Coordinates of N, CA and C in Angstrom, one line a residue:
M1 N 0.8 -1.2 0.0 CA 0.0 0.0 0.0 C 0.9 1.2 0.0
N2 N 0.4 2.2 -0.7 CA 1.2 3.4 -0.9 C 1.1 4.3 0.4
P3 N 2.3 4.8 0.9 CA 2.3 5.7 2.1 C 1.5 7.0 1.9
V4 N 1.4 7.5 0.7 CA 0.6 8.7 0.5 C -0.9 8.5 0.8
T5 N -1.4 7.3 0.5 CA -2.8 7.1 0.8 C -3.1 6.9 2.3
L6 N -2.1 6.5 3.0 CA -2.2 6.3 4.5 C -2.0 7.7 5.2
L7 N -1.4 8.7 4.6 CA -1.1 9.9 5.3 C -2.4 10.6 5.8
P8 N -3.5 10.7 5.1 CA -4.7 11.4 5.7 C -5.2 10.6 7.0
F9 N -5.1 9.3 6.9 CA -5.6 8.6 8.1 C -4.7 8.8 9.3
I10 N -3.4 8.9 9.1 CA -2.4 9.1 10.1 C -2.6 10.5 10.7
V11 N -2.9 11.5 9.9 CA -3.1 12.8 10.4 C -4.4 12.9 11.2
L12 N -5.4 12.2 10.7 CA -6.7 12.2 11.4 C -6.6 11.5 12.8
I13 N -5.9 10.4 12.9 CA -5.6 9.7 14.2 C -4.8 10.6 15.1
G14 N -3.8 11.3 14.6 CA -3.0 12.2 15.4 C -3.8 13.4 15.9
A15 N -4.7 13.9 15.1 CA -5.5 15.0 15.6 C -6.5 14.6 16.7
M16 N -7.1 13.4 16.5 CA -8.0 12.8 17.5 C -7.2 12.6 18.8
F17 N -6.0 12.1 18.8 CA -5.2 11.9 20.0 C -4.9 13.2 20.7
L18 N -4.6 14.2 20.0 CA -4.3 15.5 20.6 C -5.5 16.1 21.2
M19 N -6.6 16.0 20.6 CA -7.9 16.6 21.1 C -8.3 15.9 22.4
T20 N -8.2 14.5 22.4 CA -8.6 13.8 23.6 C -7.6 14.1 24.7
R21 N -6.4 14.3 24.4 CA -5.4 14.5 25.4 C -5.6 15.9 26.1
S22 N -6.0 16.9 25.3 CA -6.2 18.2 25.9 C -7.5 18.2 26.7
A23 N -8.5 17.4 26.3 CA -9.7 17.3 27.1 C -9.5 16.6 28.4
K24 N -8.7 15.6 28.4 CA -8.4 14.9 29.6 C -7.6 15.8 30.6
K25 N -6.7 16.7 30.1 CA -6.0 17.6 30.9 C -7.0 18.6 31.6
K26 N -8.0 19.1 30.8 CA -8.9 20.0 31.4 C -9.8 19.3 32.4
Q27 N -10.2 18.1 32.2 CA -11.0 17.3 33.2 C -10.2 17.1 34.5
A28 N -8.9 16.8 34.3 CA -8.1 16.6 35.5 C -7.9 17.8 36.3
A29 N -7.7 19.0 35.6 CA -7.6 20.3 36.3 C -8.9 20.6 37.0
A30 N -10.0 20.4 36.4 CA -11.3 20.7 37.1 C -11.5 19.8 38.3
A31 N -11.2 18.5 38.2 CA -11.3 17.6 39.3 C -10.4 18.0 40.4
Q32 N -9.2 18.4 40.1 CA -8.3 18.9 41.2 C -8.8 20.1 41.9
M33 N -9.4 21.0 41.1 CA -9.9 22.3 41.7 C -11.1 21.9 42.6
R34 N -11.9 21.0 42.2 CA -13.1 20.6 43.1 C -12.6 19.9 44.3
N35 N -11.5 19.1 44.2 CA -11.0 18.4 45.4 C -10.3 19.3 46.4
E36 N -9.8 20.5 45.9 CA -9.2 21.5 46.8 C -10.1 22.4 47.6
M37 N -11.5 22.2 47.3 CA -12.5 23.0 48.0 C -12.4 22.7 49.5
Q38 N -12.7 23.7 50.3 CA -12.7 23.6 51.7 C -13.9 24.4 52.2
P39 N -14.5 24.0 53.4 CA -15.6 24.8 53.9 C -15.2 26.2 54.1
G40 N -16.1 27.1 53.7 CA -15.9 28.6 53.8 C -15.4 29.1 52.5
T41 N -15.1 28.3 51.5 CA -14.6 28.8 50.2 C -15.8 29.3 49.3
G42 N -15.6 30.3 48.6 CA -16.6 30.8 47.7 C -16.5 30.1 46.4
V43 N -17.7 29.7 45.8 CA -17.7 29.0 44.5 C -18.7 29.6 43.6
R44 N -18.6 29.3 42.3 CA -19.6 29.6 41.3 C -20.0 28.3 40.7
T45 N -21.3 28.0 40.6 CA -21.8 26.8 40.0 C -21.8 26.9 38.5
I46 N -22.0 25.8 37.8 CA -22.0 25.9 36.4 C -23.3 26.6 35.9
G47 N -24.2 26.8 36.7 CA -25.4 27.6 36.4 C -25.2 29.1 36.7
G48 N -24.1 29.5 37.3 CA -23.8 30.9 37.5 C -24.2 31.4 38.9
M49 N -24.5 30.5 39.8 CA -24.9 30.9 41.1 C -23.7 30.9 42.0
Y50 N -23.5 32.0 42.8 CA -22.4 32.1 43.8 C -22.9 31.7 45.1
A51 N -22.0 30.9 45.8 CA -22.4 30.4 47.1 C -21.1 30.1 47.9
T52 N -21.3 29.8 49.2 CA -20.2 29.4 50.1 C -20.3 28.0 50.4
V53 N -19.2 27.3 50.4 CA -19.1 25.8 50.7 C -19.3 25.7 52.2
K54 N -20.3 24.8 52.7 CA -20.5 24.5 54.1 C -19.9 23.2 54.5
E55 N -20.3 22.1 53.7 CA -19.8 20.8 53.9 C -19.4 20.1 52.7
L56 N -18.4 19.2 52.8 CA -18.0 18.4 51.6 C -18.2 16.9 51.9
H57 N -18.8 16.2 50.9 CA -19.0 14.8 51.0 C -18.2 14.2 49.8
D58 N -18.4 12.9 49.6 CA -17.7 12.2 48.5 C -18.1 12.8 47.1
D59 N -19.4 12.7 46.8 CA -19.8 13.2 45.5 C -20.7 14.5 45.5
T60 N -21.0 14.9 46.7 CA -21.8 16.1 46.9 C -21.2 17.2 47.7
V61 N -21.7 18.4 47.7 CA -21.2 19.5 48.5 C -22.5 20.3 48.9
V62 N -22.5 20.7 50.2 CA -23.5 21.5 50.7 C -23.1 23.0 50.6
L63 N -23.9 23.8 49.9 CA -23.6 25.2 49.6 C -24.6 26.1 50.4
E64 N -24.1 27.2 50.9 CA -25.0 28.2 51.5 C -25.2 29.2 50.5
V65 N -26.4 29.2 49.9 CA -26.7 30.2 48.8 C -27.2 31.5 49.3
A66 N -27.7 31.6 50.5 CA -28.1 32.8 51.2 C -27.9 32.5 52.7
P67 N -27.9 33.5 53.5 CA -27.7 33.3 55.0 C -28.8 32.4 55.5
G68 N -28.4 31.2 56.0 CA -29.3 30.2 56.5 C -30.0 29.3 55.5
V69 N -29.7 29.5 54.2 CA -30.3 28.7 53.2 C -29.2 27.7 52.6
H70 N -29.4 26.4 52.8 CA -28.4 25.5 52.3 C -29.0 24.6 51.2
A71 N -28.2 24.3 50.3 CA -28.6 23.4 49.1 C -27.5 22.4 48.9
I72 N -27.9 21.2 48.5 CA -27.0 20.1 48.2 C -26.8 20.1 46.7
Y73 N -25.5 20.1 46.2 CA -25.1 20.1 44.8 C -24.2 18.9 44.6
A74 N -24.1 18.5 43.4 CA -23.1 17.5 43.0 C -21.8 18.2 42.8
K75 N -20.7 17.6 43.1 CA -19.4 18.2 43.0 C -19.1 18.7 41.5
N76 N -19.6 17.9 40.6 CA -19.5 18.3 39.2 C -20.2 19.5 38.8
A77 N -21.1 20.0 39.6 CA -21.8 21.2 39.3 C -21.0 22.5 39.7
I78 N -19.9 22.3 40.4 CA -19.1 23.5 40.7 C -18.2 23.9 39.5
G79 N -18.5 25.1 39.0 CA -17.8 25.6 37.8 C -16.4 26.2 38.2
A80 N -16.3 26.9 39.3 CA -15.1 27.6 39.6 C -15.0 27.8 41.1
V81 N -13.8 27.6 41.7 CA -13.5 27.9 43.1 C -12.9 29.3 43.1
L82 N -13.5 30.2 43.8 CA -13.0 31.6 43.8 C -12.2 31.9 45.0
D83 N -11.2 32.8 44.9 CA -10.5 33.2 46.1 C -11.3 34.2 46.8
D84 N -11.0 34.5 48.1 CA -11.9 35.3 48.9 C -12.1 36.7 48.4
A85 N -11.0 37.4 47.9 CA -11.1 38.7 47.4 C -12.1 38.8 46.2
E86 N -12.0 37.8 45.2 CA -12.9 37.8 44.1 C -14.3 37.5 44.5
Y87 N -14.5 36.6 45.4 CA -15.9 36.2 45.9 C -16.5 37.4 46.5
N88 N -15.8 38.1 47.4 CA -16.4 39.3 48.1 C -16.6 40.4 47.1
R89 N -15.8 40.6 46.1 CA -16.0 41.6 45.2 C -17.3 41.4 44.4
I90 N -17.5 40.1 44.0 CA -18.7 39.8 43.2 C -20.0 39.8 44.0
V91 N -20.0 39.1 45.1 CA -21.2 38.9 45.9 C -21.5 40.1 46.8
H92 N -20.6 40.6 47.5 CA -20.8 41.7 48.4 C -20.6 43.1 47.8
G93 N -19.9 43.2 46.7 CA -19.6 44.5 46.1 C -18.5 45.2 46.7
D94 N -17.6 44.4 47.5 CA -16.5 45.0 48.2 C -15.4 45.4 47.1
G95 N -14.8 46.6 47.3 CA -13.7 47.0 46.5 C -14.1 47.5 45.1
D96 N -15.3 47.8 44.9 CA -15.7 48.4 43.6 C -15.2 49.8 43.5
D97 N -14.2 50.1 42.7 CA -13.7 51.4 42.5 C -14.3 51.9 41.2
I98 N -14.9 53.1 41.3 CA -15.5 53.7 40.1 C -14.4 54.7 39.6
D99 N -13.8 54.4 38.5 CA -12.8 55.3 37.9 C -13.3 56.3 37.0
G100 N -14.4 56.0 36.3 CA -15.0 56.9 35.3 C -16.0 57.9 35.9
A101 N -16.5 58.7 35.1 CA -17.5 59.7 35.5 C -18.8 58.9 35.8
I102 N -19.6 59.5 36.7 CA -20.8 58.9 37.1 C -21.9 59.4 36.1
V103 N -22.7 58.5 35.6 CA -23.7 58.9 34.6 C -25.0 59.1 35.4
P104 N -25.6 60.3 35.2 CA -26.8 60.6 35.9 C -28.0 59.7 35.5
D105 N -29.0 59.6 36.4 CA -30.2 58.8 36.1 C -31.0 59.4 34.9
D106 N -31.0 60.8 34.8 CA -31.8 61.4 33.7 C -30.8 62.1 32.9
A107 N -31.2 62.4 31.7 CA -30.3 63.1 30.7 C -30.4 64.6 30.7
S108 N -31.2 65.2 31.6 CA -31.4 66.6 31.6 C -30.1 67.4 31.9
S109 N -29.3 66.9 32.7 CA -28.0 67.6 33.0 C -27.1 67.5 31.8
L110 N -27.2 66.5 31.0 CA -26.4 66.4 29.8 C -26.9 67.4 28.7
T111 N -28.2 67.6 28.6 CA -28.7 68.5 27.6 C -28.6 69.9 28.0
E112 N -28.7 70.2 29.3 CA -28.6 71.6 29.8 C -27.2 72.1 29.5
A113 N -26.2 71.3 29.6 CA -24.8 71.7 29.3 C -24.6 72.0 27.9
A114 N -25.3 71.2 27.0 CA -25.2 71.5 25.6 C -25.9 72.8 25.2
D115 N -27.0 73.0 25.9 CA -27.8 74.3 25.6 C -27.0 75.5 26.1
A116 N -26.3 75.4 27.2 CA -25.5 76.5 27.7 C -24.3 76.8 26.8
D117 N -23.8 75.8 26.1 CA -22.7 76.1 25.2 C -23.1 76.7 23.9
A118 N -24.4 76.5 23.5 CA -24.8 77.0 22.2 C -25.0 78.5 22.2
P119 N -24.6 79.2 21.1 CA -24.7 80.6 21.1 C -26.2 81.0 21.0
V120 N -26.5 82.1 21.7 CA -27.9 82.6 21.8 C -28.1 83.7 20.7
E121 N -29.1 83.5 19.9 CA -29.4 84.4 18.8 C -30.4 85.4 19.2
A122 N -30.2 86.7 19.1 CA -31.2 87.7 19.5 C -32.4 87.8 18.6
D123 N -32.2 87.4 17.3 CA -33.3 87.5 16.3 C -34.0 86.2 16.2
A124 N -33.9 85.3 17.1 CA -34.5 84.0 16.9 C -36.0 84.1 17.0
D125 N -36.7 83.5 16.1 CA -38.2 83.5 16.1 C -38.7 82.5 17.1
E126 N -39.8 82.9 17.8 CA -40.3 82.0 18.8 C -41.0 80.8 18.2
D127 N -41.6 81.0 17.0 CA -42.3 79.9 16.4 C -41.4 79.2 15.3
S128 N -40.1 79.0 15.7 CA -39.2 78.3 14.8 C -39.7 76.8 14.6
S129 N -39.2 76.2 13.6 CA -39.7 74.8 13.3 C -39.3 73.8 14.4
A130 N -38.2 74.1 15.1 CA -37.8 73.2 16.2 C -38.7 73.3 17.4
D131 N -39.2 74.6 17.7 CA -40.0 74.8 18.9 C -41.5 74.7 18.6
A132 N -41.9 74.7 17.3 CA -43.3 74.7 17.0 C -44.0 73.4 17.5
K133 N -45.2 73.5 18.0 CA -45.9 72.3 18.4 C -46.7 71.8 17.3
I134 N -46.8 70.5 17.2 CA -47.5 69.8 16.1 C -48.8 69.3 16.7
D135 N -49.9 69.7 16.0 CA -51.2 69.2 16.3 C -51.5 67.9 15.7
L136 N -51.6 66.9 16.6 CA -51.9 65.5 16.1 C -53.3 65.1 16.1
G137 N -54.2 66.0 16.5 CA -55.6 65.7 16.6 C -56.3 65.8 15.2
K138 N -57.5 65.4 15.1 CA -58.3 65.3 13.9 C -58.7 66.8 13.5
K139 N -58.7 67.0 12.3 CA -59.1 68.3 11.7 C -60.7 68.4 11.8
A140 N -61.2 69.6 12.1 CA -62.6 69.8 12.2 C -63.3 69.5 10.9
D141 N -62.7 70.0 9.8 CA -63.3 69.8 8.5 C -63.3 68.3 8.1
A142 N -62.5 67.5 8.6 CA -62.5 66.1 8.3 C -63.7 65.4 8.9
D143 N -64.1 65.9 10.1 CA -65.2 65.3 10.7 C -66.5 65.6 10.0
E144 N -66.6 66.8 9.4 CA -67.8 67.3 8.7 C -67.9 66.7 7.3
A145 N -66.9 66.2 6.7 CA -66.9 65.7 5.4 C -67.7 64.3 5.4
E146 N -68.5 64.1 4.4 CA -69.3 62.9 4.3 C -68.4 61.8 3.7
P147 N -68.5 60.6 4.3 CA -67.7 59.5 3.8 C -68.2 59.1 2.4
K148 N -67.3 58.8 1.6 CA -67.5 58.5 0.2 C -67.8 57.0 0.1
D149 N -68.9 56.6 -0.6 CA -69.2 55.2 -0.8 C -68.4 54.7 -2.0
V150 N -67.3 54.0 -1.7 CA -66.4 53.5 -2.7 C -67.0 52.4 -3.5
K151 N -67.7 51.5 -2.8 CA -68.2 50.3 -3.5 C -69.3 50.7 -4.5
A152 N -70.1 51.7 -4.3 CA -71.1 52.1 -5.2 C -70.4 52.6 -6.5
D153 N -69.3 53.4 -6.3 CA -68.6 53.9 -7.5 C -68.0 52.8 -8.3
E154 N -67.4 51.9 -7.6 CA -66.7 50.8 -8.3 C -67.7 50.0 -9.2
K155 N -68.9 49.7 -8.6 CA -69.9 48.9 -9.3 C -70.5 49.6 -10.4
A156 N -70.5 50.9 -10.4 CA -71.1 51.7 -11.5 C -70.2 51.5 -12.7
D157 N -68.9 51.4 -12.5 CA -68.0 51.1 -13.7 C -68.2 49.7 -14.2
G158 N -68.6 48.8 -13.4 CA -68.7 47.4 -13.8 C -67.4 46.6 -13.7
E159 N -66.4 47.2 -13.2 CA -65.1 46.5 -13.2 C -64.8 46.0 -11.8
A160 N -65.6 46.3 -10.8 CA -65.3 45.9 -9.4 C -65.5 44.4 -9.3
D161 N -66.4 43.8 -10.0 CA -66.7 42.4 -9.9 C -65.6 41.5 -10.5
A162 N -64.9 42.0 -11.5 CA -63.9 41.2 -12.2 C -62.5 41.5 -11.5
K163 N -61.9 40.5 -11.1 CA -60.6 40.6 -10.4 C -59.5 39.9 -11.1

């Protein structure tokens, strides 16, 4: 058999070997992380819930999800073991430093500053298009107009029946 025909199969087997090897490494690292948990450690579950470890068993772990509220989870449901600083920052909001400007709840202060910077024109008309109010109500003459009977006009031509 020609070695050139075997080359795609060899490459495919090599790629499969490398993929399974990296997956096994990730599983081993996750298992080691779960085995290093201790009571009092902050964790994040694979569902995204943050909790504190209360008790450890062989395949399960008891988590305190709120003060006085305990839940039993499988060890495989623990997505990440967090250090104390990160857990307190996420759950309790400790150490949140706001470096940027604080955005107000309403935008009025943002528009007032823009209006103060704009030049004031002395000859500005009060009824300019920007300040004019638009009447969205019905016109009085539209109410008085008689509705037109469209079907009667169409049938008079004789073309309304043919489609």
